[in-house]
Coordinates of C-alpha atoms in Angstrom, one line a residue:
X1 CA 0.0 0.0 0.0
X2 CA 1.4 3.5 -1.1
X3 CA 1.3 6.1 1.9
X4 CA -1.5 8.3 1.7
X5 CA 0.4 11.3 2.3
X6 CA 2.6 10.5 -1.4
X7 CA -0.7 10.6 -3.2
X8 CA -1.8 13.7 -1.0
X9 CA 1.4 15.6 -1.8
X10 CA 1.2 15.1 -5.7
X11 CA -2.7 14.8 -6.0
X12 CA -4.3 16.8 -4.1
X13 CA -7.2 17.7 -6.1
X14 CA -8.4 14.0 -6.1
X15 CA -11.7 13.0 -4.0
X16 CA -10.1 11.6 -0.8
X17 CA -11.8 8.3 -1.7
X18 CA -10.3 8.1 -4.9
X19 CA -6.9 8.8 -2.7
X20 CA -7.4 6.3 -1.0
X21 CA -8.1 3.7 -3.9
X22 CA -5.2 5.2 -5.6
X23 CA -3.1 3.9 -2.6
X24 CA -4.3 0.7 -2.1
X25 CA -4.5 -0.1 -5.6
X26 CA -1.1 1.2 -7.2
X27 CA 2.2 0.8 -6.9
X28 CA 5.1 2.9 -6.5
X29 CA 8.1 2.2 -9.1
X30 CA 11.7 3.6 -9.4
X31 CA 13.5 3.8 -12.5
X32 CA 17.5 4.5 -13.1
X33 CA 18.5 7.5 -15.7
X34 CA 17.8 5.9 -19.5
X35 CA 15.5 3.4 -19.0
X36 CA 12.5 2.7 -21.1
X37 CA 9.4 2.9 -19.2
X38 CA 7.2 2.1 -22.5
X39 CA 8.1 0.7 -25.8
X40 CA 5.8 1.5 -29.0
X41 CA 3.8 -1.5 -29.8
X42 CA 3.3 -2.7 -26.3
X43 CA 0.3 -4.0 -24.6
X44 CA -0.5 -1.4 -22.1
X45 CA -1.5 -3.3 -18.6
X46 CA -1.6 0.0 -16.2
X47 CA -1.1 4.0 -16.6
X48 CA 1.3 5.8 -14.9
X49 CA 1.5 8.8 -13.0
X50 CA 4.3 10.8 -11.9
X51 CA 5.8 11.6 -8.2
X52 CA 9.3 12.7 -8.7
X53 CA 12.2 12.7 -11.6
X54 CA 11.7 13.4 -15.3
X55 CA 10.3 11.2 -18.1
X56 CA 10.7 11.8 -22.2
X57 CA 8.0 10.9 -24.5
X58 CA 9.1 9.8 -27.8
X59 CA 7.5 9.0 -31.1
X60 CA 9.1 6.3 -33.1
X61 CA 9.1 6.0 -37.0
X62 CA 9.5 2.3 -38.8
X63 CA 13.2 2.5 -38.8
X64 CA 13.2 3.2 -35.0
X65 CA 14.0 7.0 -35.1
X66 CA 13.3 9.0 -31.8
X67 CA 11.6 11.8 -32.1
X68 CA 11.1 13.8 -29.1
X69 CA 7.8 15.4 -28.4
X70 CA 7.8 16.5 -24.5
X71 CA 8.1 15.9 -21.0
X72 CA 6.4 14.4 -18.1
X73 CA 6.9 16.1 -14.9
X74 CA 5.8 15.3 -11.3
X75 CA 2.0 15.4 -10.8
X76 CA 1.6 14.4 -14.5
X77 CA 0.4 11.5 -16.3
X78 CA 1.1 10.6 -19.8
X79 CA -2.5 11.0 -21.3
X80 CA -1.5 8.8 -24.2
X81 CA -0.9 6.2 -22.4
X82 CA -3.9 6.3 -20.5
X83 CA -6.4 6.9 -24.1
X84 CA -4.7 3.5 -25.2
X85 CA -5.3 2.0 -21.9
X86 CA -8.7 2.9 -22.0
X87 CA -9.3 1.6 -25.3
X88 CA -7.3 -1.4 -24.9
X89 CA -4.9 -0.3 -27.9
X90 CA -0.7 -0.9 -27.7
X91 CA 1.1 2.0 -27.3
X92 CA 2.0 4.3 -29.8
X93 CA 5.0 6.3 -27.8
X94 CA 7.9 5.4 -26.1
X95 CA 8.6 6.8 -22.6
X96 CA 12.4 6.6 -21.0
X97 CA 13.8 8.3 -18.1
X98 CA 15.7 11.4 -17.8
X99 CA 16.9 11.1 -13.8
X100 CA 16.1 8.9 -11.2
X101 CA 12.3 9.0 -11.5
X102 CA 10.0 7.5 -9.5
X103 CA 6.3 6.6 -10.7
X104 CA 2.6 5.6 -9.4
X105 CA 1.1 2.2 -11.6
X106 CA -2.2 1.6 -11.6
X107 CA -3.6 -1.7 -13.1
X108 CA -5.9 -0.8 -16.1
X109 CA -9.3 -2.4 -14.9
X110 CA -9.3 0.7 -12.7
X111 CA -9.3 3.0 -15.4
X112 CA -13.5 3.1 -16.5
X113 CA -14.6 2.6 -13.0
X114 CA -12.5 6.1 -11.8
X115 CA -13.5 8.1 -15.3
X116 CA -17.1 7.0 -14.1
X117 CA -17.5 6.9 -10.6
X118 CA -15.0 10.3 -9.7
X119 CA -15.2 13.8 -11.3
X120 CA -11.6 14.9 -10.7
X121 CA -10.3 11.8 -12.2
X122 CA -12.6 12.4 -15.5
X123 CA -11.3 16.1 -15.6
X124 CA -7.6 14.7 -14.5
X125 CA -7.5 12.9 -17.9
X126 CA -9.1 14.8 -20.0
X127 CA -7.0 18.1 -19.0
X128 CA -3.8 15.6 -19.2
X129 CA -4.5 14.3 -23.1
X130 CA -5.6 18.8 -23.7
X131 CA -2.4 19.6 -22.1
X132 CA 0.1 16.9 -24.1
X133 CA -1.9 17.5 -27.1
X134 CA -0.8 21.5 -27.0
X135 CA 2.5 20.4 -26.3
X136 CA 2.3 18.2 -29.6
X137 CA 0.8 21.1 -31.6
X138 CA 3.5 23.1 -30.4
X139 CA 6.3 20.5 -31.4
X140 CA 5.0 20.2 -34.8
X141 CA 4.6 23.7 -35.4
X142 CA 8.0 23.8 -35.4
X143 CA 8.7 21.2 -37.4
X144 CA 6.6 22.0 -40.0
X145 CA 7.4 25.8 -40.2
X146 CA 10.7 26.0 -38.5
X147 CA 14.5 25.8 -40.0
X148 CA 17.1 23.8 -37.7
X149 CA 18.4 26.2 -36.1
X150 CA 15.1 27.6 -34.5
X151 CA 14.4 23.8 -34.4
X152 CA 17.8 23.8 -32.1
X153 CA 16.5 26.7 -30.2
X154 CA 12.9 25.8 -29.6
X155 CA 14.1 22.1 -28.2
X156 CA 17.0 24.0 -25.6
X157 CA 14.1 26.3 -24.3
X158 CA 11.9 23.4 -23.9
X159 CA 14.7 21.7 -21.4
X160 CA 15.3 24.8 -20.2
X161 CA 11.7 25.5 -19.5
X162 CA 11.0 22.1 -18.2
X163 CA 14.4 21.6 -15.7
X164 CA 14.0 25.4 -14.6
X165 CA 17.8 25.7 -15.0
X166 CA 20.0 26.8 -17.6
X167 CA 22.3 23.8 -17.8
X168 CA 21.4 21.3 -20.2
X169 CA 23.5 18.1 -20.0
X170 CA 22.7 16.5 -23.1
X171 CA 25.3 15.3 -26.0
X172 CA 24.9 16.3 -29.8
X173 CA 24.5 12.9 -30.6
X174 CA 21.0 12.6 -28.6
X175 CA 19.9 16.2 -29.7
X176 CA 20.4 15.2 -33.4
X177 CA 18.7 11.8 -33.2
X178 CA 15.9 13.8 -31.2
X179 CA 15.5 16.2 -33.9
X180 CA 16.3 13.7 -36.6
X181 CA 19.7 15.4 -37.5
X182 CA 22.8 14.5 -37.5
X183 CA 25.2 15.5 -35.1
X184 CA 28.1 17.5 -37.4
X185 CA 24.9 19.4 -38.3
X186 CA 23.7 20.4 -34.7
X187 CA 27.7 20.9 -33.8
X188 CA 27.5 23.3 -36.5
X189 CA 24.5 25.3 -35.3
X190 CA 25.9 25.0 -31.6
X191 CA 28.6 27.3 -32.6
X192 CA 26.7 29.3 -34.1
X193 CA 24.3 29.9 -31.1
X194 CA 27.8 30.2 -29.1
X195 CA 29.6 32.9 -31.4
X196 CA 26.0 34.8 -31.0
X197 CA 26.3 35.0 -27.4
X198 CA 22.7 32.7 -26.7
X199 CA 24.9 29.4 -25.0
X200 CA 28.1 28.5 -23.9
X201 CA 29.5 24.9 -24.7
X202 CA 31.5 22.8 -22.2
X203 CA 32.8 19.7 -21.9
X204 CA 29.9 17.6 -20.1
X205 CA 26.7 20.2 -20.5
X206 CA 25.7 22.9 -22.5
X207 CA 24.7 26.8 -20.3
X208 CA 21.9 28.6 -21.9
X209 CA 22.6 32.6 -21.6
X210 CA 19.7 34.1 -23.7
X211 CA 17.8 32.3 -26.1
X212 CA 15.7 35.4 -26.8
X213 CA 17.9 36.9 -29.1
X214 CA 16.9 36.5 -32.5
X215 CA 19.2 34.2 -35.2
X216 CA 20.2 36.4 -38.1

């Protein structure tokens, strides 16, 4: 049984009833830096939901290119996830860890009987799948409409953004197969950015010093 205080902290606008289901029926989980929480294709037994560390969400094409699309944080869900467990579907993501992360499962016959029975659970899952579907929109956006190197910029203000700190500890290798590059192309651009005053490159993480100013 998970303490009731942990699903408290994380969820407090759940129905204290459905806190306390939440802790007799789930599970809390800890996962290393780098591993793979989902694979795409996988039969989905049980959602997750998120009390501390970082998770990425990727999309995979047939050769088994990453692309990233965004983040799950603490007090987050991956609504995804919980669509295809709802409608019994494998997934179509993959999810790995960023840090040490540590997760709430929840078996999936739970799913109808909480959209059903609780309000704040209906409204947690529905404002989950608005709020990664934005994130999505804004992704593609700048995919679509977007060179590299505001490509390059978007993705560092998103890490940024997301790890509320300006040091991004990353290699060009996993920014280039995130933004299906290649990495002499994003060591290019990282100079750029560095001779224009917006990062500074070291040897194990990248500093962020104003991504604000505009690429010529």
């Amino acid at each position: 049984m998970i303490p009731i205080e942990i699903i408290r902290k994380h969820f407090p606008f759940f129905e204290k009833e459905l806190q306390d289901q939440i802790a007799d029926a789930g599970e809390v989980r800890e996962f290393e830096p780098g591993e793979i929480l989902m694979k795409t294709g996988q039969n989905i037994r049980s959602t997750m939901l998120v009390i501390s560390g970082l998770i990425k969400i990727f999309r995979e094409d047939e050769e088994g290119n990453e692309f990233f699309m965004y983040y799950l944080q603490p007090g987050q869900a991956c609504a995804l996830s919980m669509v295809c467990a709802i409608k019994q579907e494998t997934s179509q993501i993959m999810a790995k860890t960023s840090a040490k992360t540590e997760v709430i499962t929840i078996p999936l016959n739970y799913m109808d009987q909480w959209m059903a029975g609780y309000k704040s659970w209906y409204h947690f899952v529905v404002s989950s799948y608005r709020d990664r579907f934005e994130d999505m929109l804004q992704t593609i956006d700048h995919i679509a409409f977007r060179n590299m190197d505001e490509r390059l910029v978007f993705y560092l203000q998103q890490h940024q953004n997301t790890l509320k700190s300006n040091i991004v500890s990353i290699s060009f290798t996993e920014i280039a197969q995130e933004l299906n590059s290649s990495r002499e192309v994003i060591s290019r651009l990282m100079k750029k950015l560095a001779e224009k005053g917006m990062i500074k490159q070291h040897k194990s993480h990248i500093e962020i010093i104003n991504l604000q100013k505009l690429l010529s």
